[in-house]
Coordinates of C-alpha atoms and ligand atoms in Angstrom, one line a residue:
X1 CA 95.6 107.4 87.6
X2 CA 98.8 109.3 87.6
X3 CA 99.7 111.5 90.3
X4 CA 99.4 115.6 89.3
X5 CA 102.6 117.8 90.6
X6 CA 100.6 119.2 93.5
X7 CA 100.0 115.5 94.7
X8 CA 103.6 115.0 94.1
X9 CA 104.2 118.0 95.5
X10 CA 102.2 116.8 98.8
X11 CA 103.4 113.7 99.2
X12 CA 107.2 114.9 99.4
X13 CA 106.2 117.3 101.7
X14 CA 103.7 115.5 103.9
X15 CA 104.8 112.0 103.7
X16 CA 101.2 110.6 102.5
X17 CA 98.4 111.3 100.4
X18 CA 94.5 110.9 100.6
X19 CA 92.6 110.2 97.5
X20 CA 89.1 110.2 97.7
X21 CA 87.1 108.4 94.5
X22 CA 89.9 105.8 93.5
X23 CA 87.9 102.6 93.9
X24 CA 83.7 102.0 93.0
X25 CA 81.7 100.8 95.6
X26 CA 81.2 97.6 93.5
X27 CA 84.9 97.3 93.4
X28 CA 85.1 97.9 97.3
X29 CA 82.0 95.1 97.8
X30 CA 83.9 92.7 95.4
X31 CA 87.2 93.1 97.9
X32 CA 85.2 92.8 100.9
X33 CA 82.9 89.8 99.8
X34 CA 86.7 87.8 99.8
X35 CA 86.6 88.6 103.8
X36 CA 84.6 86.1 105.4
X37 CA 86.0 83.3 103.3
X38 CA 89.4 84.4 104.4
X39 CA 89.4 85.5 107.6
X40 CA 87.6 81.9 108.4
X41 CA 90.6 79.9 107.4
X42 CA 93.0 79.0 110.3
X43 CA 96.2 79.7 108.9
X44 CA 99.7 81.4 110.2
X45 CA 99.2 84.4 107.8
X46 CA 95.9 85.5 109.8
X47 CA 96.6 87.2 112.9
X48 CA 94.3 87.2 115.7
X49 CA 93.9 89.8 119.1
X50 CA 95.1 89.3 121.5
X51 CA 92.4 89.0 123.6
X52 CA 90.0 87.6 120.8
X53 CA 89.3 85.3 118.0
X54 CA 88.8 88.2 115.5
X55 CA 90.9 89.0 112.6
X56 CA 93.5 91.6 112.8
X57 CA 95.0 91.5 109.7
X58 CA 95.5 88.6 107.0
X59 CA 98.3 88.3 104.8
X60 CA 99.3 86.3 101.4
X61 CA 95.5 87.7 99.8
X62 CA 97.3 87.7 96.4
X63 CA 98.1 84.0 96.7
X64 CA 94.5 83.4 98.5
X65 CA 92.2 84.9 96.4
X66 CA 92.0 85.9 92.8
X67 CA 90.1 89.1 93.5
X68 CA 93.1 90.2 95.6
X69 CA 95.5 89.3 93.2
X70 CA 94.0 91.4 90.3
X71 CA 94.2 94.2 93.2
X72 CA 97.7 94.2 93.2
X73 CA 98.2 94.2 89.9
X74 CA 95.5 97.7 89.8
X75 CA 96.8 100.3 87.8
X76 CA 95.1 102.8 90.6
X77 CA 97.9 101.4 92.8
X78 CA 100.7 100.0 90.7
X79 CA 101.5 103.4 88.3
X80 CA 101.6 105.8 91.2
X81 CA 103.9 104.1 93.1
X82 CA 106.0 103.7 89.8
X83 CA 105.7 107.1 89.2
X84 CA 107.0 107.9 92.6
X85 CA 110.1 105.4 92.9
X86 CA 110.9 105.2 89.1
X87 CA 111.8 101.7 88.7
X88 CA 110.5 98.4 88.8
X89 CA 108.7 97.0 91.8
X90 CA 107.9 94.0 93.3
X91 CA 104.9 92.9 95.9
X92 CA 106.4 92.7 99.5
X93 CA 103.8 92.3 101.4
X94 CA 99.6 91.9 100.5
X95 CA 97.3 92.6 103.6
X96 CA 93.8 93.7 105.2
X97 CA 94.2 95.2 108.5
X98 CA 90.7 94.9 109.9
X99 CA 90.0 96.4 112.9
X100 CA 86.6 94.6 114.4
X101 CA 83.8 96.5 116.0
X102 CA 83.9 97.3 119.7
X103 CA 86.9 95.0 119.7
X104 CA 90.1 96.4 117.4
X105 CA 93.2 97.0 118.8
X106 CA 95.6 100.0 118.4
X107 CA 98.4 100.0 116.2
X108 CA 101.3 101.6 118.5
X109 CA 103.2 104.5 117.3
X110 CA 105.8 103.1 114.6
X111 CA 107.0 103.4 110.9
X112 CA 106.8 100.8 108.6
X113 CA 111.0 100.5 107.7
X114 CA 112.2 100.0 111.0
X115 CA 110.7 96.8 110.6
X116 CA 111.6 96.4 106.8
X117 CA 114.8 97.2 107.9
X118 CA 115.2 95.8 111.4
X119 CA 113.5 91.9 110.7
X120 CA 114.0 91.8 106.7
X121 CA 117.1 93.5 106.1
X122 CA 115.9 96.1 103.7
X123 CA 118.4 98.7 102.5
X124 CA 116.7 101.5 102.2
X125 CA 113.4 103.2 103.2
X126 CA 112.1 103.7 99.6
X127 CA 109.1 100.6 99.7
X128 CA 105.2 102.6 99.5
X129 CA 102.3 101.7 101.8
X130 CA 99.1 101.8 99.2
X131 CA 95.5 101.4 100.5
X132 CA 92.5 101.1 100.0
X133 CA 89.2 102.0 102.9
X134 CA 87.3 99.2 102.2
X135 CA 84.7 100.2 105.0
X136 CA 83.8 104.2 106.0
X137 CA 86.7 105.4 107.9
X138 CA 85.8 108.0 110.5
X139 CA 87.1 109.2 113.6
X140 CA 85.6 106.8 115.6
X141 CA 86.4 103.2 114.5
X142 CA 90.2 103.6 114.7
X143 CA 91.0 105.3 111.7
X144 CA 95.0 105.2 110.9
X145 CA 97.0 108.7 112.1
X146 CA 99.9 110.4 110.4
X147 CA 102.5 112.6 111.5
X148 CA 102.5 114.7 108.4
X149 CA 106.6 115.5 107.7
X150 CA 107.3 112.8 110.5
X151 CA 109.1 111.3 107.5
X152 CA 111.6 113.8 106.5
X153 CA 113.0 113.9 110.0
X154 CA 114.6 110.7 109.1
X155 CA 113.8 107.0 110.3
X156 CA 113.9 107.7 114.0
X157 CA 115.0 105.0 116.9
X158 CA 112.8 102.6 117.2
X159 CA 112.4 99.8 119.5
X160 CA 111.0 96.0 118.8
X161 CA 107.7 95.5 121.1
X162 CA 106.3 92.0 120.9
X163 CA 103.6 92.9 124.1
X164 CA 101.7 95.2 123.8
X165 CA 98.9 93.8 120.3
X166 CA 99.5 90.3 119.2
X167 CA 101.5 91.5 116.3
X168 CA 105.2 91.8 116.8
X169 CA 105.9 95.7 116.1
X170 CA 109.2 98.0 115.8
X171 CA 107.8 101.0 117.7
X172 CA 109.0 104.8 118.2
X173 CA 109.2 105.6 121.6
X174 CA 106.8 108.5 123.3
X175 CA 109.5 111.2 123.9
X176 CA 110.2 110.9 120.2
X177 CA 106.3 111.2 118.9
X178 CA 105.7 114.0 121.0
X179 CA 108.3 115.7 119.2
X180 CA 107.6 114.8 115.9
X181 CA 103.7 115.9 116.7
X182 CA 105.0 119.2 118.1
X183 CA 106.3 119.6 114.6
X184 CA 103.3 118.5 112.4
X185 CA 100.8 117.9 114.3
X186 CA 98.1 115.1 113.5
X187 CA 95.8 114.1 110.4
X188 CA 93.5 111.2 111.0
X189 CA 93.0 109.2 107.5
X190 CA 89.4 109.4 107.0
X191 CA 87.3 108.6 104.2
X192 CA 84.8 107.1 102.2
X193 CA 85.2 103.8 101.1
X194 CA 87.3 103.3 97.7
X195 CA 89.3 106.6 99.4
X196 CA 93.2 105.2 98.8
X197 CA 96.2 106.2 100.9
X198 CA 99.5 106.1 99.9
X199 CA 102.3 106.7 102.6
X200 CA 106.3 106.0 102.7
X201 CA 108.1 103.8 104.8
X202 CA 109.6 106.5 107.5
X203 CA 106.0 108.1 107.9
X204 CA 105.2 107.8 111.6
X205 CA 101.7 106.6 111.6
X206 CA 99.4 104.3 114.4
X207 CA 96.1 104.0 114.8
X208 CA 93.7 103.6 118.1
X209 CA 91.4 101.0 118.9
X210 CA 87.8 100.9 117.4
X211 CA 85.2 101.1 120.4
X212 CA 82.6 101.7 118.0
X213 CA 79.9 99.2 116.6
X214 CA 81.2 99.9 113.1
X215 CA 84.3 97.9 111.5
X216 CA 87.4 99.4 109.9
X217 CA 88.9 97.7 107.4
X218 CA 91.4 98.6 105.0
X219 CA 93.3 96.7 102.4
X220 CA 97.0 97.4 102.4
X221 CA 99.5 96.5 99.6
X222 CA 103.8 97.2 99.8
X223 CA 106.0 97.6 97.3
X224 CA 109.5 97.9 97.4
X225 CA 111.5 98.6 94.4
X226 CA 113.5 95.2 93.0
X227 CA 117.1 97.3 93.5
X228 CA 116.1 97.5 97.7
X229 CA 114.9 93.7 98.1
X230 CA 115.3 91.9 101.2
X231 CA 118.5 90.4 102.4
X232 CA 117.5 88.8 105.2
X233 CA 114.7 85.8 105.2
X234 CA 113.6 85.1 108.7
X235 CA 110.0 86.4 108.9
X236 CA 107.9 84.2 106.7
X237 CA 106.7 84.6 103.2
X238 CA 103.8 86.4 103.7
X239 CA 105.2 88.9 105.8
X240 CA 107.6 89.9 103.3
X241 CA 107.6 88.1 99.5
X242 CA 110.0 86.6 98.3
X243 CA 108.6 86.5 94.9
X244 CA 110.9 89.8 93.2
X245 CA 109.1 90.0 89.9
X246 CA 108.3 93.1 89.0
X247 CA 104.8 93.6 89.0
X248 CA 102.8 94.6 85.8
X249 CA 100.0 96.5 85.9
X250 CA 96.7 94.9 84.5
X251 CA 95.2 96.3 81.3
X252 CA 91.7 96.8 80.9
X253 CA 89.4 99.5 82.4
X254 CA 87.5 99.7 85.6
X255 CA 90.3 97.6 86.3
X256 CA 89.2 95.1 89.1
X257 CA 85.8 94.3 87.6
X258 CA 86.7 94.7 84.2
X259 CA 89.3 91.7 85.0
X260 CA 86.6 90.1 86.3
X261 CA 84.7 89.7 83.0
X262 CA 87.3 89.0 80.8
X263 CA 88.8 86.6 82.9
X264 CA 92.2 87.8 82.8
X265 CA 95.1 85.8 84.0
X266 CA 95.4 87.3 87.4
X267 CA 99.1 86.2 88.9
X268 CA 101.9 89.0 89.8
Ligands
SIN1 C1 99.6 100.1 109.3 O1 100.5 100.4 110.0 O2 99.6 100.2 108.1 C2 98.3 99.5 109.9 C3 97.7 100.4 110.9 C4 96.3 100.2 110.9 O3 95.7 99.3 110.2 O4 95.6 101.0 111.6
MN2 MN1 102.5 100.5 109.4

């Protein structure tokens, strides 16, 4: 559960990690079986294309679903990121980016702080981007792209697009990526599902759109440690909590079905 030195090690030097194995495929149909259900509901937190009805990501699933919020509270996510940031943590933002067959859009060049930073006011870039492949990511159905030491350049300018995918994004210009790619060239995150990713919040990353008949859909979970919280609150709740209580991993072991059995109390 704990990251070994090497990982360490690689994620310091690389900006991300990709850990095959994390999750069980029963875990990974319990998280999925949530979807339909969810994305169903016509709410604000789920955002559509642009130029269709399907789901492009949808966001509150701790305070939507019990399943999802026993997934923030899994130790497979929770103590890594702890190990990594070394203090207390709270949930900023709870997510599944799906990106539908023949129809999922790109994710434009960006990194995740510019927007913590730009919309929400967050101090520093310190908050961890944990996920989990919930479908087989490959290199067809959009799988997400890192700049690997993108991050160690330092947050670089970034500019807010609100055209270009129906989500408003803080993007990094082309000039910039090219250079950054020059540098450290690509790694697509592909995987099994129940791989997880973990990446930081100055990692360049994007992802292309998914022409393929398969879907890609990945759930995503933010923390940010309690000492960097927002100071700004003009994006809504579910785009960034407000909720700063640390979060405490769930006992119990294989955590998410496990919790299921016993019936623990699920809330953050
Ligand atoms: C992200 O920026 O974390 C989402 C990108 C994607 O789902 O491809
Ligand atoms: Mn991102």
């Amino acid at each position: 559960m704990r990251l070994n030195d090497s990982e360490i090690e690689r994620f310091r030097e690389d900006g991300f990690l990709i850990l095959p194995e994390r999750f069980s495929a029963e875990e990974v149909a319990l998280l999925k079986a949530e979807l339909p259900r969810l994305f169903a509901e016509r709410r604000p937190e789920n955002f559509r294309e642009k130029e269709s009805d399907a789901v492009r990501t949808a966001m509150g699933l701790h305070l939507r679903s019990e399943v999802y919020a026993r997934a923030v509270r899994d130790p497979r996510l929770v103590e890594p990121a702890r190990q990594l940031l070394g203090e207390d943590l709270y949930v900023q933002q709870v997510k599944v980016n799906a990106k539908a067959a023949f129809s999922g859009d790109v994710w434009q060049w960006h990194y995740d702080f510019a927007t913590h930073h730009g919309e929400d006011g967050v101090p520093e870039p310190l908050a961890l981007n944990l996920h989990i492949l919930l479908d087989e990511v490959n290199e067809f159905n959009g799988p997400l792209v890192f700049i690997p030491g993108s991050h160690r350049r330092g947050p670089a300018p970034a500019t807010l697009d609100t055209e270009t995918t129906s989500y408003p994004l803080w993007v990094v210009e082309d000039e910039t990526v090219a250079k950054l790619i020059e540098e450290g060239g690509l790694v697509s995150a592909k995987g099994p599902p129940g791989t997880m990713l973990i990446f930081g919040d100055t990692l360049v990353h994007g992802s292309s759109l998914n022409m393929s008949p398969w879907p890609r859909t990945i759930f995503s979970l933010i923390l940010n440690p309690v000492s960097n919280a927002l100071t700004r609150r003009r994006r809504p709740d579910h785009q960034h909590h407000r909720d700063l209580t640390p979060v405490a991993p769930l006992p119990g072991s294989p955590r998410l079905l496990a919790a299921d059995r016993a019936g623990v109390e699920t809330r953050a």
